[in-house]
């Protein structure tokens, strides 16, 4: 167990975790809602600092980040645990066991070993991902500091429900983020994810101003968040609060975990969502989880010709330096560390 950061004592024995926007009040012997932070004797400890549960070298496109050092490799890792309880979680075997009181599995890999592994695998970055990196903040912060010293970029893939203080702490360390915008109604966040929409909107609106490159992902679920009105509201929020050059990834849903009564998202719905994003002024809208779909590639916003071509998560054509091969327009994004 490692001492946790970002918490404060309240009245005798009880403390408040300040890591995410749940701000859990935790009595002695109890854990927060994520199940990985425990009050022991009036002090908060993290149970996942030495529990890396998934680690891989991925193409950065798999995060997904399509406008951040395209074609580069990123060492990706995560622990078990999440602060949300989405009924449709596509990664529940990693995210949900601690919330359900089940064993927290993983292996000790120190920040120094993670950075060394990234360098040895010729990665350009380290990604904090797979589950929810907010809940393994201490391991992420220590690794990100060391990664910076070794010339590696830092990427966070998150539900965006961290507290403002957590975002302040991460601000100087993170280079790029992919943040879920799961829906655009308070009811969806409360009933389907056991969270709240407003903190996610506030954090998304702040991140670009911190100097991060930001891309947004929405898992489009039939009957739950796929109405034209809701998709249009999401697209307008992204365009107005983050920027019209923010990539928006519209991802196909598959029945998982506790949401088994919906079909796979039809291509026609994803294409309607794509049109909605473009109509709102977003220049880079992508359809994900649909092999071979043409909207997986980047078209130049100036001349409309292919600028970055992808097959799955592999860049197969175009210019990795972010300039359109046809007209020379510079695409939005980051193309060097
Ligand atoms: S990270 Fe969030 S869910 Fe976990 S204990 Fe802290 S406030 Fe609660």
mmCIF file of C-alpha atoms and ligand atoms in Angstrom:
data_model
loop_
_atom_site.group_PDB
_atom_site.id
_atom_site.type_symbol
_atom_site.label_atom_id
_atom_site.label_comp_id
_atom_site.label_asym_id
_atom_site.label_seq_id
_atom_site.Cartn_x
_atom_site.Cartn_y
_atom_site.Cartn_z
ATOM 1 C CA UNK A 1 0.000 0.000 0.000
ATOM 2 C CA UNK A 2 1.229 3.478 -0.897
ATOM 3 C CA UNK A 3 0.059 6.693 0.815
ATOM 4 C CA UNK A 4 -2.602 8.345 -1.347
ATOM 5 C CA UNK A 5 -2.444 11.961 -2.505
ATOM 6 C CA UNK A 6 -5.209 14.571 -2.774
ATOM 7 C CA UNK A 7 -7.299 13.924 0.322
ATOM 8 C CA UNK A 8 -8.065 15.726 3.566
ATOM 9 C CA UNK A 9 -9.100 14.654 7.074
ATOM 10 C CA UNK A 10 -12.527 15.739 8.295
ATOM 11 C CA UNK A 11 -13.938 14.939 11.699
ATOM 12 C CA UNK A 12 -12.331 12.156 13.717
ATOM 13 C CA UNK A 13 -11.336 9.275 11.512
ATOM 14 C CA UNK A 14 -13.384 10.256 8.446
ATOM 15 C CA UNK A 15 -11.609 11.689 5.449
ATOM 16 C CA UNK A 16 -12.510 13.020 2.038
ATOM 17 C CA UNK A 17 -10.831 11.875 -1.146
ATOM 18 C CA UNK A 18 -10.296 14.737 -3.590
ATOM 19 C CA UNK A 19 -9.138 12.763 -6.584
ATOM 20 C CA UNK A 20 -12.365 12.623 -8.551
ATOM 21 C CA UNK A 21 -15.659 14.465 -8.591
ATOM 22 C CA UNK A 22 -17.339 11.926 -6.313
ATOM 23 C CA UNK A 23 -15.366 13.432 -3.388
ATOM 24 C CA UNK A 24 -16.054 10.283 -1.343
ATOM 25 C CA UNK A 25 -16.343 10.548 2.432
ATOM 26 C CA UNK A 26 -14.521 7.471 3.735
ATOM 27 C CA UNK A 27 -14.680 6.152 7.300
ATOM 28 C CA UNK A 28 -11.899 4.138 8.953
ATOM 29 C CA UNK A 29 -11.641 0.682 7.378
ATOM 30 C CA UNK A 30 -13.749 1.605 4.351
ATOM 31 C CA UNK A 31 -12.955 2.177 0.680
ATOM 32 C CA UNK A 32 -14.123 4.846 -1.746
ATOM 33 C CA UNK A 33 -16.568 4.131 -4.556
ATOM 34 C CA UNK A 34 -13.742 3.070 -6.888
ATOM 35 C CA UNK A 35 -12.744 0.341 -4.425
ATOM 36 C CA UNK A 36 -9.014 1.069 -4.692
ATOM 37 C CA UNK A 37 -8.564 3.747 -1.999
ATOM 38 C CA UNK A 38 -8.846 2.777 1.652
ATOM 39 C CA UNK A 39 -8.975 4.695 4.927
ATOM 40 C CA UNK A 40 -6.594 3.000 7.314
ATOM 41 C CA UNK A 41 -6.356 4.576 10.740
ATOM 42 C CA UNK A 42 -7.511 7.955 9.449
ATOM 43 C CA UNK A 43 -5.099 8.085 6.504
ATOM 44 C CA UNK A 44 -5.831 7.309 2.868
ATOM 45 C CA UNK A 45 -3.879 4.699 0.933
ATOM 46 C CA UNK A 46 -3.977 3.534 -2.664
ATOM 47 C CA UNK A 47 -4.231 -0.196 -3.312
ATOM 48 C CA UNK A 48 -3.056 -0.062 -6.943
ATOM 49 C CA UNK A 49 0.339 1.668 -6.905
ATOM 50 C CA UNK A 50 2.024 -1.736 -7.276
ATOM 51 C CA UNK A 51 -0.702 -3.476 -9.296
ATOM 52 C CA UNK A 52 -0.251 -2.952 -13.033
ATOM 53 C CA UNK A 53 -2.941 -5.208 -14.504
ATOM 54 C CA UNK A 54 -2.520 -4.611 -18.252
ATOM 55 C CA UNK A 55 0.500 -3.446 -20.262
ATOM 56 C CA UNK A 56 1.108 -3.401 -24.016
ATOM 57 C CA UNK A 57 2.876 -1.502 -26.756
ATOM 58 C CA UNK A 58 0.108 -0.055 -28.950
ATOM 59 C CA UNK A 59 -0.075 2.208 -31.964
ATOM 60 C CA UNK A 60 -1.127 5.636 -30.697
ATOM 61 C CA UNK A 61 -4.126 5.371 -33.043
ATOM 62 C CA UNK A 62 -5.537 2.675 -30.743
ATOM 63 C CA UNK A 63 -6.106 5.147 -27.848
ATOM 64 C CA UNK A 64 -7.707 6.531 -30.122
ATOM 65 C CA UNK A 65 -5.544 9.560 -30.960
ATOM 66 C CA UNK A 66 -5.491 10.308 -34.689
ATOM 67 C CA UNK A 67 -3.791 13.718 -34.587
ATOM 68 C CA UNK A 68 -0.981 13.088 -32.098
ATOM 69 C CA UNK A 69 2.295 11.784 -33.501
ATOM 70 C CA UNK A 70 0.526 9.509 -36.025
ATOM 71 C CA UNK A 71 2.129 6.139 -36.612
ATOM 72 C CA UNK A 72 4.084 6.229 -33.332
ATOM 73 C CA UNK A 73 4.130 3.578 -30.618
ATOM 74 C CA UNK A 74 2.926 4.153 -27.073
ATOM 75 C CA UNK A 75 3.576 2.045 -23.991
ATOM 76 C CA UNK A 76 0.085 1.610 -22.562
ATOM 77 C CA UNK A 77 -0.757 0.426 -19.086
ATOM 78 C CA UNK A 78 -3.490 0.452 -16.482
ATOM 79 C CA UNK A 79 -4.436 -0.997 -13.126
ATOM 80 C CA UNK A 80 -7.774 -2.465 -12.130
ATOM 81 C CA UNK A 81 -10.496 -0.100 -11.021
ATOM 82 C CA UNK A 82 -12.754 2.733 -12.100
ATOM 83 C CA UNK A 83 -14.695 5.521 -10.442
ATOM 84 C CA UNK A 84 -17.682 4.985 -12.772
ATOM 85 C CA UNK A 85 -20.007 2.013 -13.014
ATOM 86 C CA UNK A 86 -21.190 2.169 -16.642
ATOM 87 C CA UNK A 87 -23.605 -0.660 -17.372
ATOM 88 C CA UNK A 88 -22.197 -0.900 -20.918
ATOM 89 C CA UNK A 89 -18.510 -0.995 -19.913
ATOM 90 C CA UNK A 90 -16.504 -2.521 -22.758
ATOM 91 C CA UNK A 91 -13.625 -3.321 -20.365
ATOM 92 C CA UNK A 92 -15.467 -4.450 -17.247
ATOM 93 C CA UNK A 93 -13.123 -7.324 -16.330
ATOM 94 C CA UNK A 94 -10.447 -4.717 -15.610
ATOM 95 C CA UNK A 95 -12.540 -1.806 -14.393
ATOM 96 C CA UNK A 96 -15.251 -3.257 -12.186
ATOM 97 C CA UNK A 97 -13.860 -5.964 -9.808
ATOM 98 C CA UNK A 98 -12.609 -3.520 -7.125
ATOM 99 C CA UNK A 99 -15.999 -1.747 -7.070
ATOM 100 C CA UNK A 100 -17.621 -5.131 -6.482
ATOM 101 C CA UNK A 101 -15.272 -5.997 -3.606
ATOM 102 C CA UNK A 102 -13.353 -8.536 -5.664
ATOM 103 C CA UNK A 103 -9.586 -9.119 -5.702
ATOM 104 C CA UNK A 104 -7.323 -6.420 -7.134
ATOM 105 C CA UNK A 105 -4.849 -8.223 -9.338
ATOM 106 C CA UNK A 106 -1.668 -7.014 -11.003
ATOM 107 C CA UNK A 107 2.088 -6.898 -10.723
ATOM 108 C CA UNK A 108 4.537 -4.393 -9.319
ATOM 109 C CA UNK A 109 6.208 -2.423 -12.100
ATOM 110 C CA UNK A 110 7.937 0.720 -10.878
ATOM 111 C CA UNK A 111 7.763 4.044 -12.735
ATOM 112 C CA UNK A 112 11.463 3.625 -13.625
ATOM 113 C CA UNK A 113 10.780 0.177 -15.113
ATOM 114 C CA UNK A 114 7.807 1.507 -17.097
ATOM 115 C CA UNK A 115 9.881 4.324 -18.565
ATOM 116 C CA UNK A 116 12.712 1.900 -19.347
ATOM 117 C CA UNK A 117 10.263 -0.467 -21.085
ATOM 118 C CA UNK A 118 8.916 2.419 -23.180
ATOM 119 C CA UNK A 119 12.389 3.448 -24.286
ATOM 120 C CA UNK A 120 13.401 -0.136 -25.081
ATOM 121 C CA UNK A 121 10.263 -0.597 -27.211
ATOM 122 C CA UNK A 122 11.061 2.671 -29.074
ATOM 123 C CA UNK A 123 7.846 4.304 -27.932
ATOM 124 C CA UNK A 124 7.314 8.049 -28.278
ATOM 125 C CA UNK A 125 4.929 8.185 -25.327
ATOM 126 C CA UNK A 126 3.386 6.459 -22.340
ATOM 127 C CA UNK A 127 -0.406 6.110 -22.181
ATOM 128 C CA UNK A 128 -2.360 5.869 -18.918
ATOM 129 C CA UNK A 129 -5.344 3.891 -20.102
ATOM 130 C CA UNK A 130 -7.358 0.631 -20.220
ATOM 131 C CA UNK A 131 -9.310 1.277 -16.989
ATOM 132 C CA UNK A 132 -9.561 4.801 -15.508
ATOM 133 C CA UNK A 133 -6.192 6.450 -14.843
ATOM 134 C CA UNK A 134 -7.647 8.939 -12.353
ATOM 135 C CA UNK A 135 -7.885 6.148 -9.799
ATOM 136 C CA UNK A 136 -4.205 5.202 -10.219
ATOM 137 C CA UNK A 137 -3.182 8.853 -10.020
ATOM 138 C CA UNK A 138 -0.102 8.331 -7.820
ATOM 139 C CA UNK A 139 1.439 5.777 -10.186
ATOM 140 C CA UNK A 140 0.537 7.948 -13.187
ATOM 141 C CA UNK A 141 2.010 11.105 -11.659
ATOM 142 C CA UNK A 142 5.320 9.488 -10.704
ATOM 143 C CA UNK A 143 5.643 7.754 -14.076
ATOM 144 C CA UNK A 144 4.691 10.866 -16.042
ATOM 145 C CA UNK A 145 7.312 12.964 -14.234
ATOM 146 C CA UNK A 146 10.001 10.428 -15.040
ATOM 147 C CA UNK A 147 8.771 10.005 -18.626
ATOM 148 C CA UNK A 148 9.114 13.744 -19.181
ATOM 149 C CA UNK A 149 12.723 13.655 -17.989
ATOM 150 C CA UNK A 150 13.421 10.964 -20.590
ATOM 151 C CA UNK A 151 11.837 12.801 -23.518
ATOM 152 C CA UNK A 152 8.622 10.774 -23.633
ATOM 153 C CA UNK A 153 5.180 12.313 -24.089
ATOM 154 C CA UNK A 154 2.326 11.470 -21.706
ATOM 155 C CA UNK A 155 -1.185 10.508 -22.831
ATOM 156 C CA UNK A 156 -4.263 10.096 -20.640
ATOM 157 C CA UNK A 157 -7.314 8.135 -21.804
ATOM 158 C CA UNK A 158 -10.044 8.995 -19.330
ATOM 159 C CA UNK A 159 -13.708 9.434 -18.522
ATOM 160 C CA UNK A 160 -12.888 13.048 -17.572
ATOM 161 C CA UNK A 161 -14.493 12.821 -14.121
ATOM 162 C CA UNK A 162 -11.377 13.864 -12.187
ATOM 163 C CA UNK A 163 -11.612 16.710 -9.682
ATOM 164 C CA UNK A 164 -10.414 20.218 -10.600
ATOM 165 C CA UNK A 165 -7.478 19.722 -8.176
ATOM 166 C CA UNK A 166 -6.504 16.461 -9.868
ATOM 167 C CA UNK A 167 -6.599 18.204 -13.233
ATOM 168 C CA UNK A 168 -4.381 20.984 -11.816
ATOM 169 C CA UNK A 169 -1.825 18.375 -10.736
ATOM 170 C CA UNK A 170 -1.866 16.655 -14.121
ATOM 171 C CA UNK A 171 -1.793 19.886 -16.127
ATOM 172 C CA UNK A 172 1.996 20.240 -16.458
ATOM 173 C CA UNK A 173 2.583 16.538 -17.146
ATOM 174 C CA UNK A 174 0.107 15.528 -19.844
ATOM 175 C CA UNK A 175 0.587 16.183 -23.567
ATOM 176 C CA UNK A 176 -2.524 14.587 -25.058
ATOM 177 C CA UNK A 177 -5.864 13.236 -23.900
ATOM 178 C CA UNK A 178 -8.680 11.176 -25.254
ATOM 179 C CA UNK A 179 -11.738 11.871 -23.112
ATOM 180 C CA UNK A 180 -15.090 10.086 -23.225
ATOM 181 C CA UNK A 181 -18.185 12.175 -23.669
ATOM 182 C CA UNK A 182 -20.586 9.332 -22.993
ATOM 183 C CA UNK A 183 -23.851 11.200 -23.553
ATOM 184 C CA UNK A 184 -25.245 14.674 -23.072
ATOM 185 C CA UNK A 185 -27.956 14.301 -20.440
ATOM 186 C CA UNK A 186 -27.533 14.362 -16.658
ATOM 187 C CA UNK A 187 -29.897 11.366 -16.488
ATOM 188 C CA UNK A 188 -27.621 9.176 -18.617
ATOM 189 C CA UNK A 189 -24.582 9.941 -16.481
ATOM 190 C CA UNK A 190 -26.531 9.376 -13.243
ATOM 191 C CA UNK A 191 -28.530 6.286 -14.212
ATOM 192 C CA UNK A 192 -26.221 4.481 -16.632
ATOM 193 C CA UNK A 193 -22.762 5.541 -15.355
ATOM 194 C CA UNK A 194 -23.388 6.411 -11.691
ATOM 195 C CA UNK A 195 -21.681 9.764 -12.191
ATOM 196 C CA UNK A 196 -22.479 13.328 -13.290
ATOM 197 C CA UNK A 197 -22.184 15.100 -16.630
ATOM 198 C CA UNK A 198 -21.243 18.612 -15.437
ATOM 199 C CA UNK A 199 -17.742 17.830 -14.091
ATOM 200 C CA UNK A 200 -16.887 16.106 -17.385
ATOM 201 C CA UNK A 201 -18.033 19.151 -19.377
ATOM 202 C CA UNK A 202 -16.072 21.504 -17.118
ATOM 203 C CA UNK A 203 -12.899 19.445 -17.406
ATOM 204 C CA UNK A 204 -13.221 19.086 -21.183
ATOM 205 C CA UNK A 205 -13.643 22.838 -21.540
ATOM 206 C CA UNK A 206 -10.452 23.403 -19.491
ATOM 207 C CA UNK A 207 -8.066 20.858 -21.001
ATOM 208 C CA UNK A 208 -7.239 22.564 -24.273
ATOM 209 C CA UNK A 209 -6.371 25.718 -22.319
ATOM 210 C CA UNK A 210 -3.846 23.677 -20.331
ATOM 211 C CA UNK A 211 -1.918 23.094 -23.537
ATOM 212 C CA UNK A 212 -3.094 19.489 -23.997
ATOM 213 C CA UNK A 213 -4.051 18.073 -27.367
ATOM 214 C CA UNK A 214 -7.603 16.765 -26.857
ATOM 215 C CA UNK A 215 -9.671 14.228 -28.795
ATOM 216 C CA UNK A 216 -13.152 13.101 -27.730
ATOM 217 C CA UNK A 217 -14.783 9.669 -27.965
ATOM 218 C CA UNK A 218 -18.481 8.797 -27.823
ATOM 219 C CA UNK A 219 -19.673 5.197 -27.774
ATOM 220 C CA UNK A 220 -22.951 5.443 -29.704
ATOM 221 C CA UNK A 221 -25.508 3.126 -28.045
ATOM 222 C CA UNK A 222 -28.801 2.360 -29.817
ATOM 223 C CA UNK A 223 -31.736 3.927 -27.990
ATOM 224 C CA UNK A 224 -29.644 5.463 -25.210
ATOM 225 C CA UNK A 225 -27.589 8.344 -26.635
ATOM 226 C CA UNK A 226 -28.148 8.194 -30.401
ATOM 227 C CA UNK A 227 -30.972 10.691 -30.966
ATOM 228 C CA UNK A 228 -30.145 13.401 -33.519
ATOM 229 C CA UNK A 229 -30.860 16.081 -30.905
ATOM 230 C CA UNK A 230 -28.464 14.654 -28.322
ATOM 231 C CA UNK A 231 -25.708 14.006 -30.866
ATOM 232 C CA UNK A 232 -26.123 17.518 -32.184
ATOM 233 C CA UNK A 233 -25.864 18.975 -28.650
ATOM 234 C CA UNK A 234 -22.652 17.000 -28.059
ATOM 235 C CA UNK A 235 -21.143 18.136 -31.340
ATOM 236 C CA UNK A 236 -22.010 21.774 -30.671
ATOM 237 C CA UNK A 237 -20.505 21.563 -27.192
ATOM 238 C CA UNK A 238 -17.251 20.116 -28.573
ATOM 239 C CA UNK A 239 -17.087 22.724 -31.327
ATOM 240 C CA UNK A 240 -17.928 25.631 -29.028
ATOM 241 C CA UNK A 241 -16.083 24.697 -25.834
ATOM 242 C CA UNK A 242 -13.004 22.846 -27.108
ATOM 243 C CA UNK A 243 -12.696 23.838 -30.770
ATOM 244 C CA UNK A 244 -13.912 22.934 -34.247
ATOM 245 C CA UNK A 245 -10.556 21.241 -34.886
ATOM 246 C CA UNK A 246 -11.169 18.731 -32.062
ATOM 247 C CA UNK A 247 -11.318 15.171 -33.433
ATOM 248 C CA UNK A 248 -14.541 13.353 -32.449
ATOM 249 C CA UNK A 249 -14.477 9.542 -32.500
ATOM 250 C CA UNK A 250 -17.889 7.896 -32.876
ATOM 251 C CA UNK A 251 -17.458 4.342 -31.760
ATOM 252 C CA UNK A 252 -19.653 1.303 -32.414
ATOM 253 C CA UNK A 253 -21.250 -0.321 -29.341
ATOM 254 C CA UNK A 254 -21.250 -4.087 -28.749
ATOM 255 C CA UNK A 255 -23.405 -5.625 -25.990
ATOM 256 C CA UNK A 256 -21.211 -6.072 -22.897
ATOM 257 C CA UNK A 257 -21.405 -6.384 -19.103
ATOM 258 C CA UNK A 258 -24.880 -5.374 -17.882
ATOM 259 C CA UNK A 259 -26.159 -3.941 -21.144
ATOM 260 C CA UNK A 260 -27.085 -6.933 -23.267
ATOM 261 C CA UNK A 261 -30.494 -5.871 -24.555
ATOM 262 C CA UNK A 262 -29.258 -3.517 -27.311
ATOM 263 C CA UNK A 263 -28.027 -4.393 -30.786
ATOM 264 C CA UNK A 264 -24.637 -3.520 -32.209
ATOM 265 C CA UNK A 265 -24.779 0.095 -33.436
ATOM 266 C CA UNK A 266 -25.892 0.105 -37.101
ATOM 267 C CA UNK A 267 -23.508 1.743 -39.577
ATOM 268 C CA UNK A 268 -26.368 4.024 -40.635
ATOM 269 C CA UNK A 269 -26.583 5.458 -37.096
ATOM 270 C CA UNK A 270 -22.839 6.092 -36.968
ATOM 271 C CA UNK A 271 -23.017 7.794 -40.352
ATOM 272 C CA UNK A 272 -25.911 9.983 -39.188
ATOM 273 C CA UNK A 273 -23.815 10.911 -36.128
ATOM 274 C CA UNK A 274 -20.848 11.673 -38.421
ATOM 275 C CA UNK A 275 -23.020 14.025 -40.508
ATOM 276 C CA UNK A 276 -24.244 15.686 -37.315
ATOM 277 C CA UNK A 277 -20.682 16.373 -36.213
ATOM 278 C CA UNK A 278 -19.730 17.828 -39.569
ATOM 279 C CA UNK A 279 -22.848 20.020 -39.616
ATOM 280 C CA UNK A 280 -21.837 21.418 -36.209
ATOM 281 C CA UNK A 281 -18.571 22.542 -37.792
ATOM 282 C CA UNK A 282 -16.253 19.791 -36.538
ATOM 283 C CA UNK A 283 -13.486 19.288 -39.101
ATOM 284 C CA UNK A 284 -12.341 15.836 -38.017
ATOM 285 C CA UNK A 285 -15.068 13.280 -37.258
ATOM 286 C CA UNK A 286 -14.300 9.557 -37.288
ATOM 287 C CA UNK A 287 -16.266 6.314 -37.250
ATOM 288 C CA UNK A 288 -14.600 3.698 -35.052
ATOM 289 C CA UNK A 289 -14.906 -0.068 -34.475
ATOM 290 C CA UNK A 290 -16.141 -0.590 -38.061
ATOM 291 C CA UNK A 291 -13.387 -2.300 -40.084
ATOM 292 C CA UNK A 292 -12.729 -0.673 -43.444
ATOM 293 C CA UNK A 293 -15.025 2.299 -42.892
ATOM 294 C CA UNK A 294 -13.947 5.302 -45.033
ATOM 295 C CA UNK A 295 -14.495 7.711 -42.126
ATOM 296 C CA UNK A 296 -11.589 6.074 -40.303
ATOM 297 C CA UNK A 297 -9.221 8.203 -42.417
ATOM 298 C CA UNK A 298 -8.540 11.951 -42.345
ATOM 299 C CA UNK A 299 -9.647 14.237 -45.157
ATOM 300 C CA UNK A 300 -7.984 17.610 -45.547
ATOM 301 C CA UNK A 301 -10.370 20.306 -44.240
ATOM 302 C CA UNK A 302 -9.175 22.644 -47.021
ATOM 303 C CA UNK A 303 -9.149 20.568 -50.234
ATOM 304 C CA UNK A 304 -11.122 17.485 -49.082
ATOM 305 C CA UNK A 305 -8.527 15.022 -50.401
ATOM 306 C CA UNK A 306 -7.147 12.136 -48.258
ATOM 307 C CA UNK A 307 -4.546 13.525 -45.862
ATOM 308 C CA UNK A 308 -3.905 10.596 -43.509
ATOM 309 C CA UNK A 309 -5.083 7.139 -44.521
ATOM 310 C CA UNK A 310 -5.588 4.371 -41.948
ATOM 311 C CA UNK A 311 -6.415 0.697 -42.113
ATOM 312 C CA UNK A 312 -7.626 -0.130 -38.637
ATOM 313 C CA UNK A 313 -5.046 1.455 -36.347
ATOM 314 C CA UNK A 314 -2.272 1.462 -38.952
ATOM 315 C CA UNK A 315 -1.349 4.584 -40.920
ATOM 316 C CA UNK A 316 -0.992 3.424 -44.528
ATOM 317 C CA UNK A 317 -0.869 6.684 -46.462
ATOM 318 C CA UNK A 318 -0.586 10.439 -46.312
ATOM 319 C CA UNK A 319 1.919 12.535 -44.487
ATOM 320 C CA UNK A 320 2.814 11.795 -40.867
ATOM 321 C CA UNK A 321 4.115 15.325 -40.412
ATOM 322 C CA UNK A 322 0.516 16.566 -40.563
ATOM 323 C CA UNK A 323 0.599 18.385 -43.880
ATOM 324 C CA UNK A 324 -1.909 17.552 -46.591
ATOM 325 C CA UNK A 325 -0.027 15.824 -49.463
ATOM 326 C CA UNK A 326 -2.343 17.514 -52.004
ATOM 327 C CA UNK A 327 -2.474 21.162 -50.925
ATOM 328 C CA UNK A 328 0.035 21.481 -48.063
ATOM 329 C CA UNK A 329 -2.534 22.572 -45.463
ATOM 330 C CA UNK A 330 -1.362 21.880 -41.923
ATOM 331 C CA UNK A 331 -3.751 19.546 -40.104
ATOM 332 C CA UNK A 332 -4.624 20.282 -36.471
ATOM 333 C CA UNK A 333 -2.723 18.256 -33.899
ATOM 334 C CA UNK A 334 0.812 17.551 -32.691
ATOM 335 C CA UNK A 335 3.310 15.948 -34.982
ATOM 336 C CA UNK A 336 6.485 16.059 -32.854
ATOM 337 C CA UNK A 337 7.123 15.850 -29.080
HETATM 338 S S1 LIG B 1 -10.974 8.369 -6.625
HETATM 339 FE FE1 LIG B 1 -13.119 9.070 -6.659
HETATM 340 S S2 LIG B 1 -14.307 7.195 -6.321
HETATM 341 FE FE2 LIG B 1 -12.187 6.752 -5.645
HETATM 342 S S3 LIG B 1 -12.173 7.238 -3.456
HETATM 343 FE FE3 LIG B 1 -11.504 9.067 -4.541
HETATM 344 S S4 LIG B 1 -13.367 10.319 -4.808
HETATM 345 FE FE4 LIG B 1 -14.015 8.207 -4.329
#
